[in-house]
Short mmCIF file of C-alpha atoms and ligand atoms in Angstrom, two decimals:
data_model
loop_
_atom_site.label_atom_id
_atom_site.label_comp_id
_atom_site.label_asym_id
_atom_site.label_seq_id
_atom_site.Cartn_x
_atom_site.Cartn_y
_atom_site.Cartn_z
CA MET A 753 152.34 93.09 120.80
CA SER A 754 151.46 92.47 117.33
CA LYS A 755 150.94 88.76 117.33
CA THR A 756 148.41 89.26 120.52
CA LYS A 757 146.67 91.92 117.77
CA THR A 758 146.74 89.08 115.44
CA VAL A 759 145.04 86.75 117.77
CA ALA A 760 142.61 89.23 119.38
CA SER A 761 141.25 90.00 115.67
CA LEU A 762 141.23 86.42 114.70
CA LEU A 763 139.14 85.62 117.41
CA PHE A 764 137.11 88.54 117.42
CA THR A 765 136.37 87.33 113.35
CA LEU A 766 135.43 83.81 114.36
CA LEU A 767 133.41 85.49 117.24
CA LEU A 768 131.30 87.46 114.53
CA VAL A 769 131.07 84.49 112.14
CA HIS A 770 129.44 82.20 114.89
CA VAL A 771 126.81 84.94 115.88
CA ARG A 772 125.91 85.21 112.29
CA PHE A 773 125.77 82.04 111.59
CA CYS A 774 123.55 81.24 114.65
CA ASN A 775 121.02 84.38 113.98
CA SER A 776 120.44 83.25 110.46
CA ASN A 777 120.63 79.03 110.56
CA CYS A 778 119.20 78.31 114.17
CA VAL A 779 116.26 76.71 112.71
CA CYS A 780 114.69 73.38 113.85
CA ASP A 781 112.87 72.20 110.78
CA GLU A 782 114.76 70.03 108.19
CA THR A 783 112.97 71.38 105.24
CA LEU A 784 113.62 75.12 106.29
CA ASN A 785 117.32 74.33 106.51
CA GLY A 786 117.23 72.37 103.59
CA LYS A 787 115.76 75.37 101.86
CA LEU A 788 118.50 77.81 103.60
CA ARG A 789 121.42 75.36 102.06
CA SER A 790 119.61 75.26 98.43
CA ILE A 791 118.94 78.85 98.21
CA GLY A 792 122.57 79.20 99.58
CA GLN A 793 123.81 82.84 99.69
CA LYS A 794 121.22 84.66 97.40
CA GLN A 795 118.06 85.40 99.88
CA GLN A 796 116.95 83.73 103.02
CA GLN A 797 114.11 82.05 103.86
CA GLU A 798 112.80 83.76 106.80
CA ASP A 799 111.78 81.61 109.95
CA PRO A 800 108.14 82.11 110.35
CA CYS A 801 108.28 80.71 114.03
CA GLN A 802 110.48 84.43 114.50
CA THR A 803 108.01 86.53 113.28
CA LYS A 804 104.80 88.36 114.66
CA THR A 805 102.06 86.70 112.51
CA ARG A 806 103.89 83.22 112.24
CA VAL A 807 103.45 83.34 108.48
CA VAL A 808 106.08 84.09 105.88
CA GLY A 809 105.87 84.12 101.90
CA ASP A 810 108.59 81.35 100.38
CA VAL A 811 111.47 83.28 98.91
CA GLU A 812 111.38 81.41 95.76
CA TYR A 813 107.78 80.57 94.87
CA CYS A 814 105.11 82.92 94.88
CA ASP A 815 102.33 80.54 95.30
CA ARG A 816 104.05 79.06 98.57
CA TYR A 817 104.26 79.80 102.42
CA TRP A 818 105.71 78.84 105.24
CA GLU A 819 103.79 78.85 108.59
CA CYS A 820 104.82 77.95 112.21
CA VAL A 821 102.91 75.28 113.60
CA ASN A 822 103.34 73.61 117.01
CA GLY A 823 106.82 75.38 117.07
CA ARG A 824 108.10 74.27 113.56
CA PRO A 825 108.14 75.99 110.45
CA GLU A 826 105.94 74.41 107.71
CA LEU A 827 105.58 74.88 103.85
CA PHE A 828 102.11 75.18 102.55
CA ASP A 829 100.90 75.78 98.75
CA CYS A 830 97.94 78.50 98.12
CA PRO A 831 94.89 77.15 96.52
CA ASN A 832 95.51 76.74 92.76
CA GLY A 833 95.58 80.08 90.83
CA LEU A 834 96.31 81.97 93.67
CA VAL A 835 99.44 83.10 95.69
CA PHE A 836 100.66 84.25 98.61
CA ALA A 837 99.59 87.92 99.89
CA GLY A 838 100.12 87.98 103.66
CA LYS A 839 98.27 86.93 106.66
CA HIS A 840 94.55 87.77 106.76
CA ARG A 841 95.15 89.15 103.46
CA GLY A 842 94.35 87.75 100.06
CA VAL A 843 90.95 85.90 99.27
CA THR A 844 91.21 82.86 100.98
CA GLU A 845 93.94 81.94 103.43
CA GLY A 846 96.25 84.40 103.14
CA CYS A 847 96.44 83.81 99.01
CA ASP A 848 95.19 86.56 96.36
CA TYR A 849 94.49 86.46 92.66
CA PRO A 850 98.24 86.52 91.19
CA TRP A 851 97.29 90.11 89.01
CA ARG A 852 96.18 92.34 92.24
CA ALA A 853 99.20 93.13 93.04
CA ASN A 854 103.11 92.34 92.18
CA TYR A 855 103.14 89.35 94.45
CA CYS A 856 105.28 87.37 91.92
CA GLU A 857 107.82 89.78 91.10
CA GLY A 858 111.32 87.95 90.96
CA LYS A 859 109.73 84.91 92.04
CA ARG A 860 107.99 81.73 90.05
CA GLN A 861 104.93 79.81 90.49
CA ALA A 862 106.06 76.16 91.68
CA ASN A 863 102.07 74.92 90.79
CA PRO A 864 100.93 74.30 87.04
CA PRO A 865 97.47 75.41 86.31
CA ILE A 866 94.73 72.82 87.23
CA GLN A 867 91.91 73.38 84.82
CA ALA A 868 88.04 72.99 85.31
CA GLU A 869 85.03 73.65 83.11
CA HIS A 870 85.48 77.38 82.23
CA CYS A 871 88.72 77.85 84.49
CA ASP A 872 92.03 78.45 83.71
CA TRP A 873 92.94 77.62 87.33
CA LEU A 874 91.12 76.28 90.16
CA TYR A 875 90.72 80.15 91.52
CA GLY A 876 90.48 83.08 89.42
CA ILE A 877 88.33 85.14 87.26
CA PHE A 878 88.25 84.12 83.54
CA GLY A 879 86.88 85.74 80.27
CA HIS A 880 83.81 84.07 78.32
CA GLU A 881 84.18 81.71 75.56
CA THR A 882 81.57 83.50 73.69
CA SER A 883 80.53 86.70 74.90
CA CYS A 884 81.91 90.27 76.01
CA THR A 885 79.40 90.85 78.54
CA ARG A 886 80.12 87.58 80.79
CA TYR A 887 82.83 86.06 82.49
CA TRP A 888 83.39 83.19 85.03
CA THR A 889 84.72 83.79 88.42
CA CYS A 890 85.97 80.41 89.41
CA TRP A 891 86.33 79.21 93.15
CA ASN A 892 87.95 75.67 93.85
CA GLY A 893 87.28 74.55 90.26
CA THR A 894 83.66 75.76 90.35
CA ALA A 895 82.48 78.11 87.60
CA THR A 896 80.00 80.79 88.11
CA GLU A 897 78.80 83.18 85.20
CA GLN A 898 78.89 86.71 85.87
CA LEU A 899 77.27 89.41 83.79
CA CYS A 900 78.52 92.78 82.69
CA ILE A 901 75.28 95.30 83.54
CA GLY A 902 74.84 98.60 81.96
CA GLY A 903 76.71 99.09 78.98
CA LEU A 904 79.69 98.09 80.26
CA LEU A 905 82.18 94.86 78.87
CA TYR A 906 84.30 92.28 80.17
CA ASN A 907 88.16 93.53 80.23
CA GLU A 908 90.17 90.43 80.42
CA ARG A 909 93.15 92.97 81.49
CA SER A 910 91.40 94.68 84.69
CA ARG A 911 89.36 91.23 85.32
CA SER A 912 86.15 93.65 85.52
CA CYS A 913 83.43 95.34 83.87
CA ASP A 914 84.64 98.08 81.85
CA TRP A 915 83.58 100.73 79.27
CA PRO A 916 83.60 99.22 75.55
CA GLU A 917 86.26 101.69 74.51
CA ASN A 918 88.66 100.27 76.92
CA VAL A 919 88.07 96.65 75.96
CA GLU A 920 90.05 95.52 73.11
CA GLY A 921 88.57 93.34 70.69
CA CYS A 922 85.20 93.77 71.73
CA GLN A 923 84.53 97.59 71.33
CA LYS A 924 80.97 97.21 69.90
CA HIS A 925 78.38 96.73 72.98
CA PRO A 926 75.68 94.17 72.04
CA LEU A 927 73.32 97.07 73.03
CA CYS A 928 74.01 98.87 70.17
CA ASN A 929 73.88 96.02 67.55
CA ASP A 930 70.63 96.78 66.08
CA ASP A 931 71.83 100.37 65.01
CA PRO A 932 75.28 101.26 65.87
CA ASN A 933 74.08 105.28 66.41
CA GLY A 934 70.60 104.67 67.74
CA ASN A 935 69.03 105.29 71.15
CA VAL A 936 68.08 102.21 73.46
CA PRO A 937 65.58 102.22 76.14
CA LEU A 938 67.31 101.86 79.42
CA GLY A 939 65.10 99.37 81.78
CA LYS A 940 61.87 100.98 82.54
CA SER A 941 63.66 104.78 82.80
CA CYS A 942 61.42 107.46 81.91
CA ASN A 943 63.98 110.10 81.30
CA ARG A 944 67.17 108.01 80.81
CA TYR A 945 68.64 105.78 77.73
CA TRP A 946 71.54 104.62 76.08
CA GLN A 947 72.50 106.42 73.08
CA CYS A 948 74.85 104.22 70.63
CA GLN A 949 77.69 106.29 69.22
CA GLY A 950 79.60 104.04 66.61
CA GLY A 951 78.30 101.22 68.52
CA TYR A 952 79.50 102.43 72.08
CA PRO A 953 76.39 102.73 74.41
CA ARG A 954 76.60 106.33 76.46
CA LEU A 955 74.22 107.24 79.29
CA GLN A 956 71.79 110.12 78.89
CA ARG A 957 69.11 112.22 80.25
CA CYS A 958 66.17 113.33 78.73
CA PRO A 959 66.18 117.52 79.00
CA ALA A 960 64.00 118.37 82.08
CA MET A 961 60.26 118.03 81.37
CA LEU A 962 60.57 115.06 78.51
CA VAL A 963 60.41 111.95 78.73
CA PHE A 964 61.98 109.24 76.65
CA ASP A 965 59.74 107.34 74.43
CA ARG A 966 60.47 103.82 73.73
CA ARG A 967 58.45 103.77 70.09
CA SER A 968 59.89 106.63 68.77
CA LEU A 969 63.14 106.30 70.58
CA ARG A 970 63.22 110.26 71.48
CA CYS A 971 62.63 112.35 74.46
CA VAL A 972 59.36 113.80 73.78
CA VAL A 973 56.60 115.97 76.04
CA PRO A 974 55.01 113.63 78.23
CA PRO A 975 52.76 111.31 78.86
CA THR A 976 53.46 108.40 76.67
CA GLU A 977 52.76 104.93 76.72
CA ASP A 978 55.04 104.16 79.56
CA CYS A 979 55.44 107.62 81.03
CA ASP A 980 52.39 109.56 82.13
CA VAL A 981 54.31 110.66 85.22
CA PRO A 982 55.74 113.98 84.73
CA PRO A 983 59.45 113.99 85.02
CA THR A 984 61.46 116.12 87.63
CA PRO A 985 60.71 119.91 86.99
CA ALA A 986 63.98 121.94 86.29
CA GLY A 987 65.79 122.98 89.38
CA TYR A 988 64.47 120.43 91.25
CA ASP A 989 67.47 117.72 91.39
CA GLY A 990 66.01 115.04 93.18
CA GLU A 991 65.25 111.36 92.45
CA LEU A 992 62.23 110.89 94.03
CA GLY A 993 58.77 110.92 92.20
CA PRO A 994 55.44 112.73 93.64
CA ASP A 995 54.92 109.82 95.79
CA GLY A 996 57.95 110.25 97.16
CA ASN A 997 59.62 106.73 96.13
CA ALA A 998 62.56 106.25 94.48
CA GLN A 999 61.45 106.35 90.70
CA GLU A 1000 64.63 105.16 88.80
CA PRO A 1001 65.59 101.51 89.78
CA GLU A 1002 67.41 101.36 86.73
CA GLU A 1003 69.92 103.34 88.38
CA GLU A 1004 70.82 99.65 89.77
CA ASN A 1005 71.98 98.69 86.20
CA LEU A 1006 75.10 100.51 86.95
CA PRO A 1007 77.58 98.74 89.37
CA PRO A 1008 78.58 100.60 92.04
CA GLY A 1009 81.40 103.08 91.75
CA VAL A 1010 80.83 103.37 88.07
CA SER A 1011 80.59 106.66 87.14
CA PRO A 1012 77.64 106.93 84.62
CA LEU A 1013 79.53 108.59 81.50
CA PRO A 1014 82.82 107.24 80.33
CA PRO A 1015 85.58 109.58 82.20
CA GLN A 1016 87.34 111.70 80.23
CA VAL A 1017 91.19 111.15 79.46
CA SER A 1018 92.04 113.90 82.39
CA ASN A 1019 90.05 111.54 84.75
CA ASN A 1020 92.16 108.55 84.22
CA ASN A 1021 93.26 108.00 87.49
CA ASN A 1022 89.66 108.39 88.84
CA HIS A 1023 88.50 105.93 86.45
CA ASN A 1024 91.67 103.28 87.25
CA ALA A 1025 90.39 103.49 91.07
CA ASN A 1026 86.80 102.86 90.14
CA GLN A 1027 87.92 99.67 88.17
CA GLN A 1028 89.86 98.50 90.93
CA LEU A 1029 87.16 99.26 93.32
CA ARG A 1030 84.66 97.49 91.26
CA GLY A 1031 86.90 94.40 90.90
CA HIS A 1032 87.00 94.38 94.71
CA GLN A 1033 83.58 94.69 95.25
CA ASN A 1034 83.01 91.81 92.40
CA HIS A 1035 85.45 89.44 94.59
CA GLN A 1036 83.37 90.50 97.51
CA GLN A 1037 80.39 89.50 96.00
CA HIS A 1038 81.96 86.59 94.75
CA GLN A 1039 83.30 85.41 98.55
CA GLN A 1040 79.87 86.29 100.02
CA ASN A 1041 78.26 83.59 97.54
CA HIS A 1042 80.82 81.31 98.38
CA GLN A 1043 80.80 81.41 101.57
CA LEU A 1044 77.09 80.73 101.33
CA GLN A 1045 77.30 78.32 99.28
CA GLN A 1046 79.62 76.42 101.70
CA GLN A 1047 76.95 77.18 104.35
CA GLN A 1048 74.24 75.66 102.43
CA GLN A 1049 76.29 72.59 102.28
CA ARG A 1050 77.46 72.41 105.47
CA ASN A 1051 73.82 72.43 106.66
CA ARG A 1052 72.75 70.00 103.97
CA THR A 1053 75.29 67.19 105.33
C1 NAG B 2193 87.97 71.83 96.46
O1 NAG B 2193 87.01 70.62 95.93
C2 NAG B 2193 87.68 69.21 96.05
C3 NAG B 2193 86.76 68.30 95.60
O2 NAG B 2193 86.67 69.00 94.00
C4 NAG B 2193 87.47 69.03 97.83
O3 NAG B 2193 88.01 67.77 97.78
C5 NAG B 2193 88.22 69.97 98.47
O4 NAG B 2193 88.14 70.34 99.85
C6 NAG B 2193 87.51 71.43 98.09
N1 NAG B 2193 88.52 72.59 98.76
C7 NAG B 2193 87.90 73.95 99.06
C8 NAG B 2193 89.28 74.34 100.04
O5 NAG B 2193 86.83 73.72 99.64
#
């Protein structure tokens, strides 16, 4: 009786082992099998051909992924400088800038940087060599110079334009070079201007009925040389001039999603959200530019 029990239990165990083995190892491709062997028990490489998206990240390297091609798993590298984010995610080919999420947590990058002029990697966003208001976006090794507008400076950490007090080593904005505590005209605006406070520019608006005088750098009673139009009367909160046209094109100097004034400490989360939004928009803009360039190239050939 006990002998039968032992044999039955042994058979059951063997069956279990067999089922397990088959589930995890029934992969046709040699490379993936090699991968499974080399990683051993640590963590197992998922087979892309067994997934709905047919694409999975490599278990070991964050800049590699497996794709099911003609029913077999094939290994691919992300474009240099990018890491795998997931199908239809990231900036191109399912790959993204590594700093946009914790893609590489617990993983390594298989490929070393390939450098190009102004680019630490072929793809990425990199600081400017000589300027705090400029930075480079690199796409396949082609660098495009970008400019931070308004009073913003390039922040290496967030990879986007940011308020000067958040940008280490670049606190003073060139806007305030002439006078760290002076006022600076803002574009052609008649009632907005920059007020430098210890080298940081702050966006200001003249009190109602006053206009900013570019000569005295103060808010004065109109008319001035450039502003004879009476500003919007008190209580009227529109941005339209008497002719019904928008009067403040200089608003465009601020990137979308940037609040006109640096937020208070309590608004920090909001601010971070703005930064992310901005990074995203920068990136989208960049991608559009890139696509346009590619289109133009195709048209030429
Ligand atoms: C990147 O540039 C190289 C030449 O510098 C070119 O051969 C390659 O096709 C480009 N790749 C993409 C994805 O545009």
